[in-house]
PDB file of C-alpha atoms in Angstrom:
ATOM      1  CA  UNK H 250       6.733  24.923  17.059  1.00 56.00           C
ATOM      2  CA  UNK H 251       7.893  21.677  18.936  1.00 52.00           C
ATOM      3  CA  UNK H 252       4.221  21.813  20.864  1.00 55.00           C
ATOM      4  CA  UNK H 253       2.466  22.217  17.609  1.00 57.00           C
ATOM      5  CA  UNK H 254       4.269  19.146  16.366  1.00 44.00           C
ATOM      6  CA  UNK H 255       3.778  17.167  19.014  1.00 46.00           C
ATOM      7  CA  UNK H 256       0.124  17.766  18.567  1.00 55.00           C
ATOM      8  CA  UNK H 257       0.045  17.197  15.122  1.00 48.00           C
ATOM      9  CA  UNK H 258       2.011  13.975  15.908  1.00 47.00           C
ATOM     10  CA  UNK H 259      -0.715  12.752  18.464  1.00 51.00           C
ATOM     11  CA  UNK H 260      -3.504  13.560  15.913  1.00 54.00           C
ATOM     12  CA  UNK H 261      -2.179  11.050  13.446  1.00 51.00           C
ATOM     13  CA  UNK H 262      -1.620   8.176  15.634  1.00 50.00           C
ATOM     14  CA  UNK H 263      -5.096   8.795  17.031  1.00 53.00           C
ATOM     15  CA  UNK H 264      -6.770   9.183  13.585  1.00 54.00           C
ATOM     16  CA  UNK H 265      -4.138   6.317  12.511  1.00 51.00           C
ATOM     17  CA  UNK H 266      -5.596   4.027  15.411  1.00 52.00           C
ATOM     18  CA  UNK H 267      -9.463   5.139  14.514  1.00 55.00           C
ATOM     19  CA  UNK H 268      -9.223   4.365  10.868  1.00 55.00           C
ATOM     20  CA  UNK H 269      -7.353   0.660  11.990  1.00 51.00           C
ATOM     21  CA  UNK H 270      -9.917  -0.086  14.423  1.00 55.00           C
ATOM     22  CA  UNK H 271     -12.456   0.708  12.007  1.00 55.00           C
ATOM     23  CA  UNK H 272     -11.107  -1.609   9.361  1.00 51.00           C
ATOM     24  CA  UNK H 273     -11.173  -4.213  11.704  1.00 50.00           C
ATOM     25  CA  UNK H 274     -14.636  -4.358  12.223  1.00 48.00           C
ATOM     26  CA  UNK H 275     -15.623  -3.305   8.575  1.00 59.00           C
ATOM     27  CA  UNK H 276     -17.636  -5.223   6.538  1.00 61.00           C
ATOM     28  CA  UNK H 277     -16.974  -3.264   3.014  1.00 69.00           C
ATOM     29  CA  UNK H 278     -18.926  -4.021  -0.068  1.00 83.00           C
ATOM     30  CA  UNK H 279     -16.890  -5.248  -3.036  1.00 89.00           C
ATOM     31  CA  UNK H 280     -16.897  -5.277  -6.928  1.00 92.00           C
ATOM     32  CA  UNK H 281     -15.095  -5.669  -9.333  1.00 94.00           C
ATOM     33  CA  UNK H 282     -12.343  -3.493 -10.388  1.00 95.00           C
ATOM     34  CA  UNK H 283      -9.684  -2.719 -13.211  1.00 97.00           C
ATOM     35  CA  UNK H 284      -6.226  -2.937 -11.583  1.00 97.00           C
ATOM     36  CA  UNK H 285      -4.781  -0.721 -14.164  1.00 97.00           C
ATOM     37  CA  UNK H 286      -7.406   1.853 -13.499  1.00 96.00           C
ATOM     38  CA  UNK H 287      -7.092   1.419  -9.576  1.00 95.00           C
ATOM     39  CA  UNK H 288      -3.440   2.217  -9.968  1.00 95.00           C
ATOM     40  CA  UNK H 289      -4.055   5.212 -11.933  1.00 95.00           C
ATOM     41  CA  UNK H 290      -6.160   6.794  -9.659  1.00 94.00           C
ATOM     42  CA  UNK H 291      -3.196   6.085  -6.892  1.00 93.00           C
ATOM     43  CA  UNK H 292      -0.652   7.476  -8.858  1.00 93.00           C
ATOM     44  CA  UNK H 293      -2.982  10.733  -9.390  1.00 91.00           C
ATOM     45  CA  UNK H 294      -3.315  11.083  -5.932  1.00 86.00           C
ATOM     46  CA  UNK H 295       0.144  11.381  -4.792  1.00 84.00           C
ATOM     47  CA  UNK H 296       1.576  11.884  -8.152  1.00 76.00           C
ATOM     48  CA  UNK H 297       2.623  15.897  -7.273  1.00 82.00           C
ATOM     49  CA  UNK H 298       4.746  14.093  -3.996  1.00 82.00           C
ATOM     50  CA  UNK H 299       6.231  11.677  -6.294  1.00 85.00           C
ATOM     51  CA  UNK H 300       7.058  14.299  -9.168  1.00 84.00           C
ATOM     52  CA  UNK H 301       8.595  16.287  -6.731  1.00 86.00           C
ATOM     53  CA  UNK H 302      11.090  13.883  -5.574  1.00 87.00           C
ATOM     54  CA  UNK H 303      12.011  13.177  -9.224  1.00 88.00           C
ATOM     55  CA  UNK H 304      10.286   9.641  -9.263  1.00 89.00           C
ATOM     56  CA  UNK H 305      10.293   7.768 -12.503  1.00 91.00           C
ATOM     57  CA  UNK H 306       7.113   5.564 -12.741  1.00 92.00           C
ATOM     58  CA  UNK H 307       7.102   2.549 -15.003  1.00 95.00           C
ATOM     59  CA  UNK H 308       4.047   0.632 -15.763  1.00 95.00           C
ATOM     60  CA  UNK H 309       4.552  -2.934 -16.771  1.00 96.00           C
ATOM     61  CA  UNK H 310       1.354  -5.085 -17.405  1.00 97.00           C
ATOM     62  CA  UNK H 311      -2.171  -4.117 -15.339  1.00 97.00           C
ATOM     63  CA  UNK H 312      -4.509  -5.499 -17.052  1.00 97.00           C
ATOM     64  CA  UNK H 313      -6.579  -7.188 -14.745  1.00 97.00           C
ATOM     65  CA  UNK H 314      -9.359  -7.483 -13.024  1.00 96.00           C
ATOM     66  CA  UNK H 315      -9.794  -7.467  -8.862  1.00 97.00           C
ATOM     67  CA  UNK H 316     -12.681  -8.122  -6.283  1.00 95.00           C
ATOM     68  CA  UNK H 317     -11.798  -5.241  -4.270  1.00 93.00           C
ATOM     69  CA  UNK H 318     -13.477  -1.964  -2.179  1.00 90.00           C
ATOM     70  CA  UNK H 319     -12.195   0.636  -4.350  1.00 91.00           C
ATOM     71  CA  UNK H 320     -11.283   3.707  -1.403  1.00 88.00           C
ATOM     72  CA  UNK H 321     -10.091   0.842   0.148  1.00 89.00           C
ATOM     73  CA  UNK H 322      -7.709  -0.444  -2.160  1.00 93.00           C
ATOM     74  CA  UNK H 323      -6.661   3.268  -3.301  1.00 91.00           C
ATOM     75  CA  UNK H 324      -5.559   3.426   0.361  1.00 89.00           C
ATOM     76  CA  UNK H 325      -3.329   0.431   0.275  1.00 93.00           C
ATOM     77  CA  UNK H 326      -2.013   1.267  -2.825  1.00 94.00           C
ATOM     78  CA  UNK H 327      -1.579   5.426  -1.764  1.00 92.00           C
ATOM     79  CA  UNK H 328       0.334   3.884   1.170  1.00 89.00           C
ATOM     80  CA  UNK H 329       2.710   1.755  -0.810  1.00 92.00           C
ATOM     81  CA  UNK H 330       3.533   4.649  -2.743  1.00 93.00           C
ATOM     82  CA  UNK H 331       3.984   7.719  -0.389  1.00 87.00           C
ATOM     83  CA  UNK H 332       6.320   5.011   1.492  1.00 85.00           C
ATOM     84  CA  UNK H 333       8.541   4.726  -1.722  1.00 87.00           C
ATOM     85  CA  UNK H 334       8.729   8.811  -2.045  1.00 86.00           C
ATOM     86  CA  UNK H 335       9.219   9.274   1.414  1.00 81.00           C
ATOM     87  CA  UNK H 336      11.937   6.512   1.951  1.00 78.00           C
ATOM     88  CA  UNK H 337      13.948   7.113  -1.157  1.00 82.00           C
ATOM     89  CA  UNK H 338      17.295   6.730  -1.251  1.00 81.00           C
ATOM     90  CA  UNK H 339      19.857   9.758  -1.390  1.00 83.00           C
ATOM     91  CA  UNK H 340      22.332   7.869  -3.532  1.00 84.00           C
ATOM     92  CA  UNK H 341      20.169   7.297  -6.480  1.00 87.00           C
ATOM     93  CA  UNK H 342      16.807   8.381  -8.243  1.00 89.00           C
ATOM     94  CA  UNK H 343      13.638   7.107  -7.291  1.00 91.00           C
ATOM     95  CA  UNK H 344      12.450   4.892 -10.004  1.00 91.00           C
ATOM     96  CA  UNK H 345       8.964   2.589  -8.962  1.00 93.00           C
ATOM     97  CA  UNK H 346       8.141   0.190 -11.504  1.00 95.00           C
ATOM     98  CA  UNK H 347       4.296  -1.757 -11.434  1.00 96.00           C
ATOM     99  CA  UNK H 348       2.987  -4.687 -12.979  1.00 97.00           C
ATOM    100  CA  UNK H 349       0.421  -7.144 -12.202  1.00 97.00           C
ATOM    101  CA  UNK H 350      -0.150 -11.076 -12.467  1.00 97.00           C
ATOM    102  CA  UNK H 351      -1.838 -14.484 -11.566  1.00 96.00           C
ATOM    103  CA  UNK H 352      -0.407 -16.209  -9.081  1.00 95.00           C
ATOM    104  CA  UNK H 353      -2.299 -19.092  -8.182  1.00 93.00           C
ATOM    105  CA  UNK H 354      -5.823 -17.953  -7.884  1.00 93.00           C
ATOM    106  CA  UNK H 355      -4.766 -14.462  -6.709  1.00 96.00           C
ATOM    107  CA  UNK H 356      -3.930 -11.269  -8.753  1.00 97.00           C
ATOM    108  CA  UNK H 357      -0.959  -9.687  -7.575  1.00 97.00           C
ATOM    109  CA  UNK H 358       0.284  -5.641  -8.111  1.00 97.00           C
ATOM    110  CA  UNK H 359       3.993  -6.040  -7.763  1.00 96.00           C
ATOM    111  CA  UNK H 360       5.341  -2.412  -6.680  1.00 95.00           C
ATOM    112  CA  UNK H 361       9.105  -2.300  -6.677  1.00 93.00           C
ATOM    113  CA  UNK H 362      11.240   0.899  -5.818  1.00 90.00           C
ATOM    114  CA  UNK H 363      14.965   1.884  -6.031  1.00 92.00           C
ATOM    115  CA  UNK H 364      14.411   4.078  -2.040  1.00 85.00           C
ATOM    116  CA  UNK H 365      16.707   3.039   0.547  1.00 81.00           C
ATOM    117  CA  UNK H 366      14.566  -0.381   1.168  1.00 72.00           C
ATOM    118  CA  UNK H 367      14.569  -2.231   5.007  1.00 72.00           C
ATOM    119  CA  UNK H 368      16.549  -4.674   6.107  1.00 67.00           C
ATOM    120  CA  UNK H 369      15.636  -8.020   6.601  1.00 71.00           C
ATOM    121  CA  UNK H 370      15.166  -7.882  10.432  1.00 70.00           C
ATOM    122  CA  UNK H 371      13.243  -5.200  10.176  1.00 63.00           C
ATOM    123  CA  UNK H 372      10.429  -6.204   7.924  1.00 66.00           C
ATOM    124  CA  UNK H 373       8.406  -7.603  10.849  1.00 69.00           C
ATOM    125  CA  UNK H 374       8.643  -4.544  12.557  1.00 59.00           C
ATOM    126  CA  UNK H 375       7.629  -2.952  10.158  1.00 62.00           C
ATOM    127  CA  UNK H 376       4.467  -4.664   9.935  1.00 62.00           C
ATOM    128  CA  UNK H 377       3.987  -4.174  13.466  1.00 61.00           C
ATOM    129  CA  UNK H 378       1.143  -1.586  14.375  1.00 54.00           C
ATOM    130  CA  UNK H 379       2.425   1.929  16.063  1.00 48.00           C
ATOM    131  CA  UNK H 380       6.266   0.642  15.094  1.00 55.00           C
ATOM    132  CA  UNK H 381       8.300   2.556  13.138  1.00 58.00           C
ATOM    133  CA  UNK H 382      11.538   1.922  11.077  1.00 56.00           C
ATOM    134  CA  UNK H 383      13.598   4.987  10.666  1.00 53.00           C
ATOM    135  CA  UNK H 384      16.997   7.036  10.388  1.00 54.00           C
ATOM    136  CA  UNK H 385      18.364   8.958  12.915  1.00 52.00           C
ATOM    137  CA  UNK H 386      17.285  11.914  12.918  1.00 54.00           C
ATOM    138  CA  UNK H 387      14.421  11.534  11.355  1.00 52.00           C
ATOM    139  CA  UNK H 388      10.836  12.787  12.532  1.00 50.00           C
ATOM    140  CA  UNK H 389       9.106   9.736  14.350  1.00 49.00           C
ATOM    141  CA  UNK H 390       6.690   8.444  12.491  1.00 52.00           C
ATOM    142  CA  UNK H 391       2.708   6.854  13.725  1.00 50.00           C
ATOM    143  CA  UNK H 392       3.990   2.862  12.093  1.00 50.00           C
ATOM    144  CA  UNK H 393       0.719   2.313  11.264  1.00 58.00           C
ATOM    145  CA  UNK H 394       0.870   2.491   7.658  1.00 72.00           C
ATOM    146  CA  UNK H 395       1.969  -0.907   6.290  1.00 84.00           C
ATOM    147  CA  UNK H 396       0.079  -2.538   9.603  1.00 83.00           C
ATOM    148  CA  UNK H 397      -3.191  -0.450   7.788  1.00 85.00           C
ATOM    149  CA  UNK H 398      -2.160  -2.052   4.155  1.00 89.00           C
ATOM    150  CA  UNK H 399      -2.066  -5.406   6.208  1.00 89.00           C
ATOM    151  CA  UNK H 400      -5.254  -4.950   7.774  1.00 87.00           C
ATOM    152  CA  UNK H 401      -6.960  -3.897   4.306  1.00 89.00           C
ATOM    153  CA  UNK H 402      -5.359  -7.204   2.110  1.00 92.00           C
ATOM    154  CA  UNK H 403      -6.779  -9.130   5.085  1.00 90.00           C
ATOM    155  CA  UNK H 404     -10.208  -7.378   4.318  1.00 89.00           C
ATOM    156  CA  UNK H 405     -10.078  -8.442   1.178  1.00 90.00           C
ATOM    157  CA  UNK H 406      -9.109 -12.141   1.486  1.00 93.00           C
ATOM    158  CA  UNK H 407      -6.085 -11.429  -0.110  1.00 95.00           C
ATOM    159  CA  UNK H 408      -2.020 -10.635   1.524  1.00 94.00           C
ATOM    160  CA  UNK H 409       0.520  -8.360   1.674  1.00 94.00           C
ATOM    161  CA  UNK H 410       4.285  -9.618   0.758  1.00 94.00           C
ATOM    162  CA  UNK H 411       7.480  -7.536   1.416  1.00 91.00           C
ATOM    163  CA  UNK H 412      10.591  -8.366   0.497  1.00 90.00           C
ATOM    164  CA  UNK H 413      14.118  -6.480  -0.168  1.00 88.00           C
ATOM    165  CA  UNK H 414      15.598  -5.785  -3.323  1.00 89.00           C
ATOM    166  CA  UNK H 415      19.005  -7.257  -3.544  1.00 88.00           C
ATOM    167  CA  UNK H 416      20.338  -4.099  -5.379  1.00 84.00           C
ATOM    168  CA  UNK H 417      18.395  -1.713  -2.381  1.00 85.00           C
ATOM    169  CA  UNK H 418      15.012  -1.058  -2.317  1.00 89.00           C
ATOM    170  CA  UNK H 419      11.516  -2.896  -1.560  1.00 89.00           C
ATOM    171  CA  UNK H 420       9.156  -4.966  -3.370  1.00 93.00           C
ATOM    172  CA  UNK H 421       5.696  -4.806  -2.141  1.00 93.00           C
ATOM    173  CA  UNK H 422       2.873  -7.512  -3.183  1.00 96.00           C
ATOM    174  CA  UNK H 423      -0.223  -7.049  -2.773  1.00 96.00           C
ATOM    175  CA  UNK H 424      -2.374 -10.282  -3.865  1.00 97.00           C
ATOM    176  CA  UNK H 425      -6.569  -9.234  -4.687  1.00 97.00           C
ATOM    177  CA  UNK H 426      -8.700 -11.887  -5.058  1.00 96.00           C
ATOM    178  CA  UNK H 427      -9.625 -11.758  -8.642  1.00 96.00           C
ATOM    179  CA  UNK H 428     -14.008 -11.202  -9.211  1.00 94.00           C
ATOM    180  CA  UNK H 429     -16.081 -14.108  -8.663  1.00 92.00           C
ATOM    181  CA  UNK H 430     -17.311 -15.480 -12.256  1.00 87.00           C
ATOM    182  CA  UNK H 431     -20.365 -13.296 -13.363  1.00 77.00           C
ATOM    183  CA  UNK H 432     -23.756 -15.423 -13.146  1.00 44.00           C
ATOM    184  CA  UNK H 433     -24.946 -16.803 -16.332  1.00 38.00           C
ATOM    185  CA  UNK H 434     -28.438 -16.253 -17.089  1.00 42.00           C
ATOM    186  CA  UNK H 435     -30.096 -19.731 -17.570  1.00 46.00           C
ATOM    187  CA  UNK H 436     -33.233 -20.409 -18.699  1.00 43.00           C
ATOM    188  CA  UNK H 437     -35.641 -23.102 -17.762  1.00 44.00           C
ATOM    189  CA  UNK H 438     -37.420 -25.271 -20.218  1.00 46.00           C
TER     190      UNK H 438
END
């Protein structure tokens, strides 16, 4: 059993690595997509993990618009989320609230969770590719999936913000830029 999960270990970094060295040399085709439908679809994919652990999901305002590749940003946004199921918090239920905005001349998805959050020395790290920030006793993990959300804002000319929640907890940003304005058809004279 430890053998087999060693194995399955080094098959995740590997694949981890593949799919970040692929990203990096990616040039993905982009349109434009509803964020409230883009978070949707995340939620359905890892919505039996989530309802599992007990998570409450609350949906503030996500009605916007991004310039985004759509697996690409279901990745991100997957990631975000299996990170707040898998680092909840033992004291208290899971609750992970969503809303967009402008900021500037971004949209921004503002994920916030009640887990057990990261302190602030380790947020760097946690960014870091094959780093991990974890418990004791806790399986070791391939710390390549906030370095892959990273990678993927990059891709799309937009950034990924973390910050901790003063009451415990994260806040993840992730900042799309928004479509480019759709051409007008003129007509000449």
């Amino acid at each position: 059993p430890e053998r087999e999960h060693l194995s399955y270990q080094a098959k995740r970094i590997i694949d981890s690595l593949l799919e970040f060295g692929r990203l990096e040399v990616s040039h993905p085709s982009f349109k434009r997509v509803g964020l409230a439908d883009l978070v949707g679809d995340a939620l359905a994919g890892c919505n039996e993990d989530l309802r599992s652990v007990g998570a409450v999901i609350e949906r503030g305002n996500l009605n916007f618009e991004v310039w985004a590749h759509r697996a690409l940003a279901l990745r991100a946004l997957g990631q975000i989320l299996d990170n707040a199921g898998r680092y909840r918090s033992k004291e208290r239920d899971l609750t992970i609230s969503m809303a967009g905005r402008r900021r500037d001349e971004l949209v921004v998805v503002s994920i916030s969770d009640t887990g057990r959050g990261l302190a602030e020395g380790d947020l760097e790290r946690a960014l870091t590719p094959m780093m991990s920030v974890r418990e004791s006793g806790e399986p070791p993990r391939t710390g390549m999936g906030l370095a892959l959300v990273q990678q993927v804002m990059r891709l799309h000319g937009g950034a990924l913000e973390i910050r901790p929640n003063p009451d415990g907890g994260l806040t993840v940003e992730l900042a799309f830029q928004p479509p480019p304005p759709e051409e007008s058809s003129t007509s000449d004279p």
